[in-house]
XYZ file of C-alpha atoms in Angstrom:
295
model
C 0.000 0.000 0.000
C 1.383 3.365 -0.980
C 2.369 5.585 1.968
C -0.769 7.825 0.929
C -3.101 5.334 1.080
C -2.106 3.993 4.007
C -1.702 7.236 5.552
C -5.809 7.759 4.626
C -6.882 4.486 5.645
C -5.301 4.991 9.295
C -7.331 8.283 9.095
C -10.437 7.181 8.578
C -9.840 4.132 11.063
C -9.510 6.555 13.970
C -12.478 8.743 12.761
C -14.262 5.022 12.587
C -13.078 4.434 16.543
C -14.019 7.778 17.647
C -17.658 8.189 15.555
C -18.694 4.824 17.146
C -17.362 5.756 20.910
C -19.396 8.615 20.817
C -22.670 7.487 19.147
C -22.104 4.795 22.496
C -22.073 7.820 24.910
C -24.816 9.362 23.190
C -26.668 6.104 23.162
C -26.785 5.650 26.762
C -28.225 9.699 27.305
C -31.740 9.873 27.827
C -32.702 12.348 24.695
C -30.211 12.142 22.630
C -30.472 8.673 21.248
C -30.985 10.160 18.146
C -27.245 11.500 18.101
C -26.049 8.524 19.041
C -28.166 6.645 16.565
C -26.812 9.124 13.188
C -23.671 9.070 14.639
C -23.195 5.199 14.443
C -24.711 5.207 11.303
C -22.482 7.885 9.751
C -19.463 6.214 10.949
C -20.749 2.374 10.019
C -21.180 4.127 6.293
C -17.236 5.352 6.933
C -16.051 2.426 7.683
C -17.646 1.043 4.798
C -15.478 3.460 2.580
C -12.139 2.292 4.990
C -12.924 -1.557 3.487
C -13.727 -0.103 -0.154
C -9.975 1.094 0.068
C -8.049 -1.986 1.315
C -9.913 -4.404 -1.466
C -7.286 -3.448 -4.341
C -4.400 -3.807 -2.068
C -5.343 -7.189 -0.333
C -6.778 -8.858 -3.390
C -3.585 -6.970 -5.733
C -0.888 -6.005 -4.013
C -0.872 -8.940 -1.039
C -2.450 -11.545 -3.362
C -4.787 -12.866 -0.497
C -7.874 -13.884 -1.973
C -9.235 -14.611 1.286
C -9.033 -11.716 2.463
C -9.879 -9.442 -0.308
C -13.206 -10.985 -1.010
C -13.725 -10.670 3.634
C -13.207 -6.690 2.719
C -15.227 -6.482 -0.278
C -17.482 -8.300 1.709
C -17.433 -6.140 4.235
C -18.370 -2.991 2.390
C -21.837 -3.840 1.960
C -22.207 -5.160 5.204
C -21.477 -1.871 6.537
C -23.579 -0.082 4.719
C -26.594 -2.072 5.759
C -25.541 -2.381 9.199
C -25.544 1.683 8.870
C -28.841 1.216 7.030
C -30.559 -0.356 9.533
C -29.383 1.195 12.386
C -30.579 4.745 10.875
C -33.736 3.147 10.124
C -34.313 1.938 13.891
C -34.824 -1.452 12.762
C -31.375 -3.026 14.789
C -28.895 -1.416 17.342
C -25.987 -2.982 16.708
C -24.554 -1.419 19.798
C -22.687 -3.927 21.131
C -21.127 -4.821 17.808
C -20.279 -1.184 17.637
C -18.557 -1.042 21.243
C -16.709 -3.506 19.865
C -15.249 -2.329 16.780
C -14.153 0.918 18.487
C -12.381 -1.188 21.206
C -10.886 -3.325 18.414
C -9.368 -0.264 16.882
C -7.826 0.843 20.206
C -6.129 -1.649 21.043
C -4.818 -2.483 17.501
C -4.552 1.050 16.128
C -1.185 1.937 18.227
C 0.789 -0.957 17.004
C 0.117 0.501 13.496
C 1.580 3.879 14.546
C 3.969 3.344 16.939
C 7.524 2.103 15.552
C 8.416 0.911 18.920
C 5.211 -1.332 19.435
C 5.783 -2.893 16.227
C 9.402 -3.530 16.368
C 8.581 -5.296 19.785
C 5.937 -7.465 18.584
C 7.329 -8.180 15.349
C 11.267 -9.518 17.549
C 8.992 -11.398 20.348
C 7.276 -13.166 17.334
C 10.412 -13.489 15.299
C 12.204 -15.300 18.713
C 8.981 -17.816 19.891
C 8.794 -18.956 16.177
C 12.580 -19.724 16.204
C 12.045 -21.581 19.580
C 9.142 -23.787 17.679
C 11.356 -24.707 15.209
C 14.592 -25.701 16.824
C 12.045 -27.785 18.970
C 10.721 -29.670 16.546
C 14.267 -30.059 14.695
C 14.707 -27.399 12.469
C 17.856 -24.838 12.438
C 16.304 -21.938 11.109
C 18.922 -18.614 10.554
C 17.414 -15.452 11.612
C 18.987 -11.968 10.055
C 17.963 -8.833 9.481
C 14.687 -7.873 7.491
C 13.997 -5.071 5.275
C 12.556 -2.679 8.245
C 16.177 -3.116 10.458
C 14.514 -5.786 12.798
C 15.636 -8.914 13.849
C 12.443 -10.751 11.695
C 13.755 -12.766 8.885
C 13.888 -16.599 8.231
C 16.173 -17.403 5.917
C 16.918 -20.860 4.085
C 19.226 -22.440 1.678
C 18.272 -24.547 -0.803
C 18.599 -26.109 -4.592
C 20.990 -23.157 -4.992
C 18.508 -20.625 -3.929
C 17.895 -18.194 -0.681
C 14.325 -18.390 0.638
C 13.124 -15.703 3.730
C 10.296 -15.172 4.780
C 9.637 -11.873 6.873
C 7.461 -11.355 9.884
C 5.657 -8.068 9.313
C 2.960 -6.439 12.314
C 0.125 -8.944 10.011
C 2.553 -11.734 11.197
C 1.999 -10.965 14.848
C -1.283 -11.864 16.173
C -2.539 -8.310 17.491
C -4.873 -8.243 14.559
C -6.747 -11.428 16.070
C -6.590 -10.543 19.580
C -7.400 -7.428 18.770
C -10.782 -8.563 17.374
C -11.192 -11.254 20.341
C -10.613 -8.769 22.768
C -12.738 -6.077 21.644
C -15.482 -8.429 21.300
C -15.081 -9.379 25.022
C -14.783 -6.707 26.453
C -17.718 -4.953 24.496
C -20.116 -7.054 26.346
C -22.479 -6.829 29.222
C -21.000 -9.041 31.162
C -18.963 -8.600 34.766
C -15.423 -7.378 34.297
C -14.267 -10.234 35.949
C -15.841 -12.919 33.097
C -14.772 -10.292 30.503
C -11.135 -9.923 31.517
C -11.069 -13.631 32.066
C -11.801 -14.638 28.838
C -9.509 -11.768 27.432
C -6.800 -13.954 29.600
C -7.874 -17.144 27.996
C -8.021 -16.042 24.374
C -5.313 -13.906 23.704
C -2.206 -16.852 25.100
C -4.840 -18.687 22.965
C -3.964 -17.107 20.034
C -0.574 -15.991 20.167
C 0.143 -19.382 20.449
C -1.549 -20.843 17.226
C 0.199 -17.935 15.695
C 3.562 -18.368 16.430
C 2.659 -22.108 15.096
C 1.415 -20.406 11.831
C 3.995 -18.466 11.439
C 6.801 -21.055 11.946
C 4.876 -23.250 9.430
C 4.812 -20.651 6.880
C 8.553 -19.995 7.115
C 8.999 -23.634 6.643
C 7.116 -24.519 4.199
C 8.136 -21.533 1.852
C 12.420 -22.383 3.053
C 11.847 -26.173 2.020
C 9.020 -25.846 -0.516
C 6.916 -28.127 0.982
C 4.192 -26.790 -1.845
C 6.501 -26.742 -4.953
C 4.220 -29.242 -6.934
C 0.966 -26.737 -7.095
C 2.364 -24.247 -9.613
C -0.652 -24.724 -12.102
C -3.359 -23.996 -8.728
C -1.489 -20.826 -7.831
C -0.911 -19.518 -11.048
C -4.830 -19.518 -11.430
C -5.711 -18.139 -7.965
C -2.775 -15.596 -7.729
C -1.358 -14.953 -11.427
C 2.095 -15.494 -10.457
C 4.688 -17.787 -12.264
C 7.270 -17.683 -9.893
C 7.607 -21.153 -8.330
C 9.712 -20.437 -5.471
C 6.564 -18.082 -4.632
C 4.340 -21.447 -4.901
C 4.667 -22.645 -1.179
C 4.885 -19.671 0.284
C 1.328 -18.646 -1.435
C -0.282 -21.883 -0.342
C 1.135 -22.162 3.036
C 0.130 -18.165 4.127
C -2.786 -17.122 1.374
C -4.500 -20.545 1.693
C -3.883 -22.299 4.315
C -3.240 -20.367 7.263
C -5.459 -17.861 6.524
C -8.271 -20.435 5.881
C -7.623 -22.215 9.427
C -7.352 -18.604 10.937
C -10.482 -17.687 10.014
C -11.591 -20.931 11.153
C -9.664 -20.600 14.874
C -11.210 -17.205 14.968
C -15.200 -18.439 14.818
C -14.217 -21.915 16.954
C -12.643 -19.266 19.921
C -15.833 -17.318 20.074
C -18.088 -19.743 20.000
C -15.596 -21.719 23.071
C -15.471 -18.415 24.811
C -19.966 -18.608 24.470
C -19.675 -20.848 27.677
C -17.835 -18.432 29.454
C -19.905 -15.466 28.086
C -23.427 -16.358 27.170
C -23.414 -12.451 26.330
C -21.293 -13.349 23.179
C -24.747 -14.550 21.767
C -25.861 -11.106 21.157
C -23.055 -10.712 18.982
C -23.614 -13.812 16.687
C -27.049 -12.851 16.680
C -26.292 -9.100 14.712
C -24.245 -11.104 12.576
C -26.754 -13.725 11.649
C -29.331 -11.035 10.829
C -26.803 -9.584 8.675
C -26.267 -13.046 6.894
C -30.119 -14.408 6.930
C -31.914 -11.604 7.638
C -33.887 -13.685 10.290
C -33.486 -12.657 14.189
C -32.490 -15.544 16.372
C -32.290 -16.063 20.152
C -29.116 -17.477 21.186
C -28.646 -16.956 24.127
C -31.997 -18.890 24.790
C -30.625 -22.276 23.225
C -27.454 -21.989 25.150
C-alpha cells in the first residue's frame, strides 16, 4: 500500500473508533439517542469506505484472496448495518462497542515504531524456539525494516526468507477477540477472564502459523501446485508457490476458522457473546435468532 493510502486508511480508522465511541455515549443519554443513533450510522457508512480502500491492495498487491473478497465483503455489510441502524430497525450497539475497542487496542501498534518492532522480535524469537524444537535450524537476520524478523533458508541453490511483518503478529486477532469481550455486558471479571484465555490462545496458534509458513516456503513443501497458484494468484514464480499456499490458503483459511471456533468456546464463558452472533446472523439471513436462549 502506498504511503498515501495507508496514511488515509489509518485516518479514517480513527475517525471510525471515535464516531462509534461517541454514538455509544450518546446512546446511553436519555434524549439524545438520536445523536447517538446518526452518529453510528455515519461512521458504520465510513467504515464502509475504509474496506472499499483496502480491497485493491489485499486482493492486488498482497495476493490474499481470502481476504480481499472478507473486505469487499465487508463494504456492503457496513452499509446495511448503517442502514438499519438509521432506520431503527437493529442497534448494533454492542457490535459497535466492539469495533471501536478493536481499533484501540490495535490502532497503536500501526503507529507506533516501537510497538511494532517489539511485537514483530517477540514473534520473530517464539517462532525460532518452535522450530529448533521440533528439529529445524532456522537462521534469523535482518529484514527489510532493520529488525531482527527474517527466516532465511538455503536450498537447490537458492535463498528463501520469509519476513514477519505487524500482520505476522497476532494483534490483529486478539485485537478482534478482545474487543469483542470486552464490548459485552457481562462482569469485568468474566470479561477480563476470557480476554486472559483467548489472547495466550492465540498468540500461540500464531507463532505455530507463522513457523509453518517460514517452513514450508524455506523447504518448498508446496513446490508441486504451480498450475493452482498460477490460477488463484497470477504469479509464475515457483519459489513463490509454497509460500502462497502455506500463508494465502492455508493459514489464513484455518485462521479464520480458529477465529469463529474461539468465540463460540469463549460462548460458555460469556453467554453475552450470543448477542453478537445474533447481529451477525441477521446480517447473513436476515432472520433474528435467540441465542442466548438455546445456550
Amino acid at each position: 500500500m502506498s504511503d498515501g493510502m495507508s496514511a488515509l486508511t489509518d485516518v479514517l480508522a480513527w475517525v471510525v473508533v471515535a464516531g462509534f465511541i461517541s454514538s455509544a455515549f450518546f446512546q446511553r443519554q436519555e434524549g439524545q439517542r438520536d445523536v447517538g443513533r446518526l452518529l453510528a450510522s455515519g461512521s458504520w457508512v465510513t467504515f464502509g469506505v475504509f474496506w472499499a480502500l483496502l480491497v485493491p491492495h489485499f486482493a492486488f498487491v498482497q495476493m490474499s484472496p481470502i481476504e480481499g473478497v472478507l473486505s469487499a465483503i465487508a463494504v456492503p455489510a457496513s452499509l446495511y448495518v448503517a442502514y438499519l441502524i438509521w432506520s431503527g430497525r437493529r442497534d448494533f450497539a454492542t457490535l459497535t462497542r466492539a469495533i471501536a475497542i478493536m481499533g484501540i487496542i490495535y490502532l497503536p501498534f500501526e503507529m507506533s515504531a516501537v510497538l511494532q518492532r517489539t511485537a514483530i522480535e517477540m514473534v520473530t524469537t517464539h517462532t525460532e524456539m518452535l522450530m529448533t524444537t521440533v528439529g529445524y535450524d532456522p537462521t534469523v537476520i535482518q529484514g527489510p525494516d532493520g529488525h531482527r524478523s527474517t527466516f532465511e533458508f538455503v536450498g537447490d541453490g537458492h535463498i528463501f526468507v520469509t519476513t514477519v511483518v505487524l500482520a505476522c503478529t497476532g494483534i490483529g486477532s486478539s485485537a478482534t477477540v478482545s474487543g469483542l469481550v470486552l464490548a459485552l455486558d457481562a462482569p469485568i471479571r468474566r470479561r477480563l477472564l476470557g480476554v486472559a484465555i483467548a489472547v495466550p490462545v492465540i498468540y500461540g496458534l500464531n507463532v505455530i502459523r507463522v513457523g509453518f509458513i517460514a517452513l514450508a516456503h524455506g523447504h518448498q513443501w508446496f513446490a508441486d501446485f504451480q498450475r493452482p497458484v498460477f490460477f488463484l494468484f497470477g504469479t509464475d514464480n515457483p519459489y513463490m508457490v509454497s509460500y502462497l499456499i502455506a500463508d494465502r490458503v492455508l493459514a489464513q483459511s484455518l485462521s479464520v476458522v480458529a477465529l469463529v471456533g474461539l468465540t463460540l468456546a469463549l460462548l460458555r464463558l460469556l453467554p453475552e457473546l450470543a448477542t453478537i452472533v445474533e447481529d451477525v446472523l441477521f446480517l447473513v439471513t436476515g432472520k433474528s435468532y435467540d441465542i442466548r436462549s438455546l445456550l
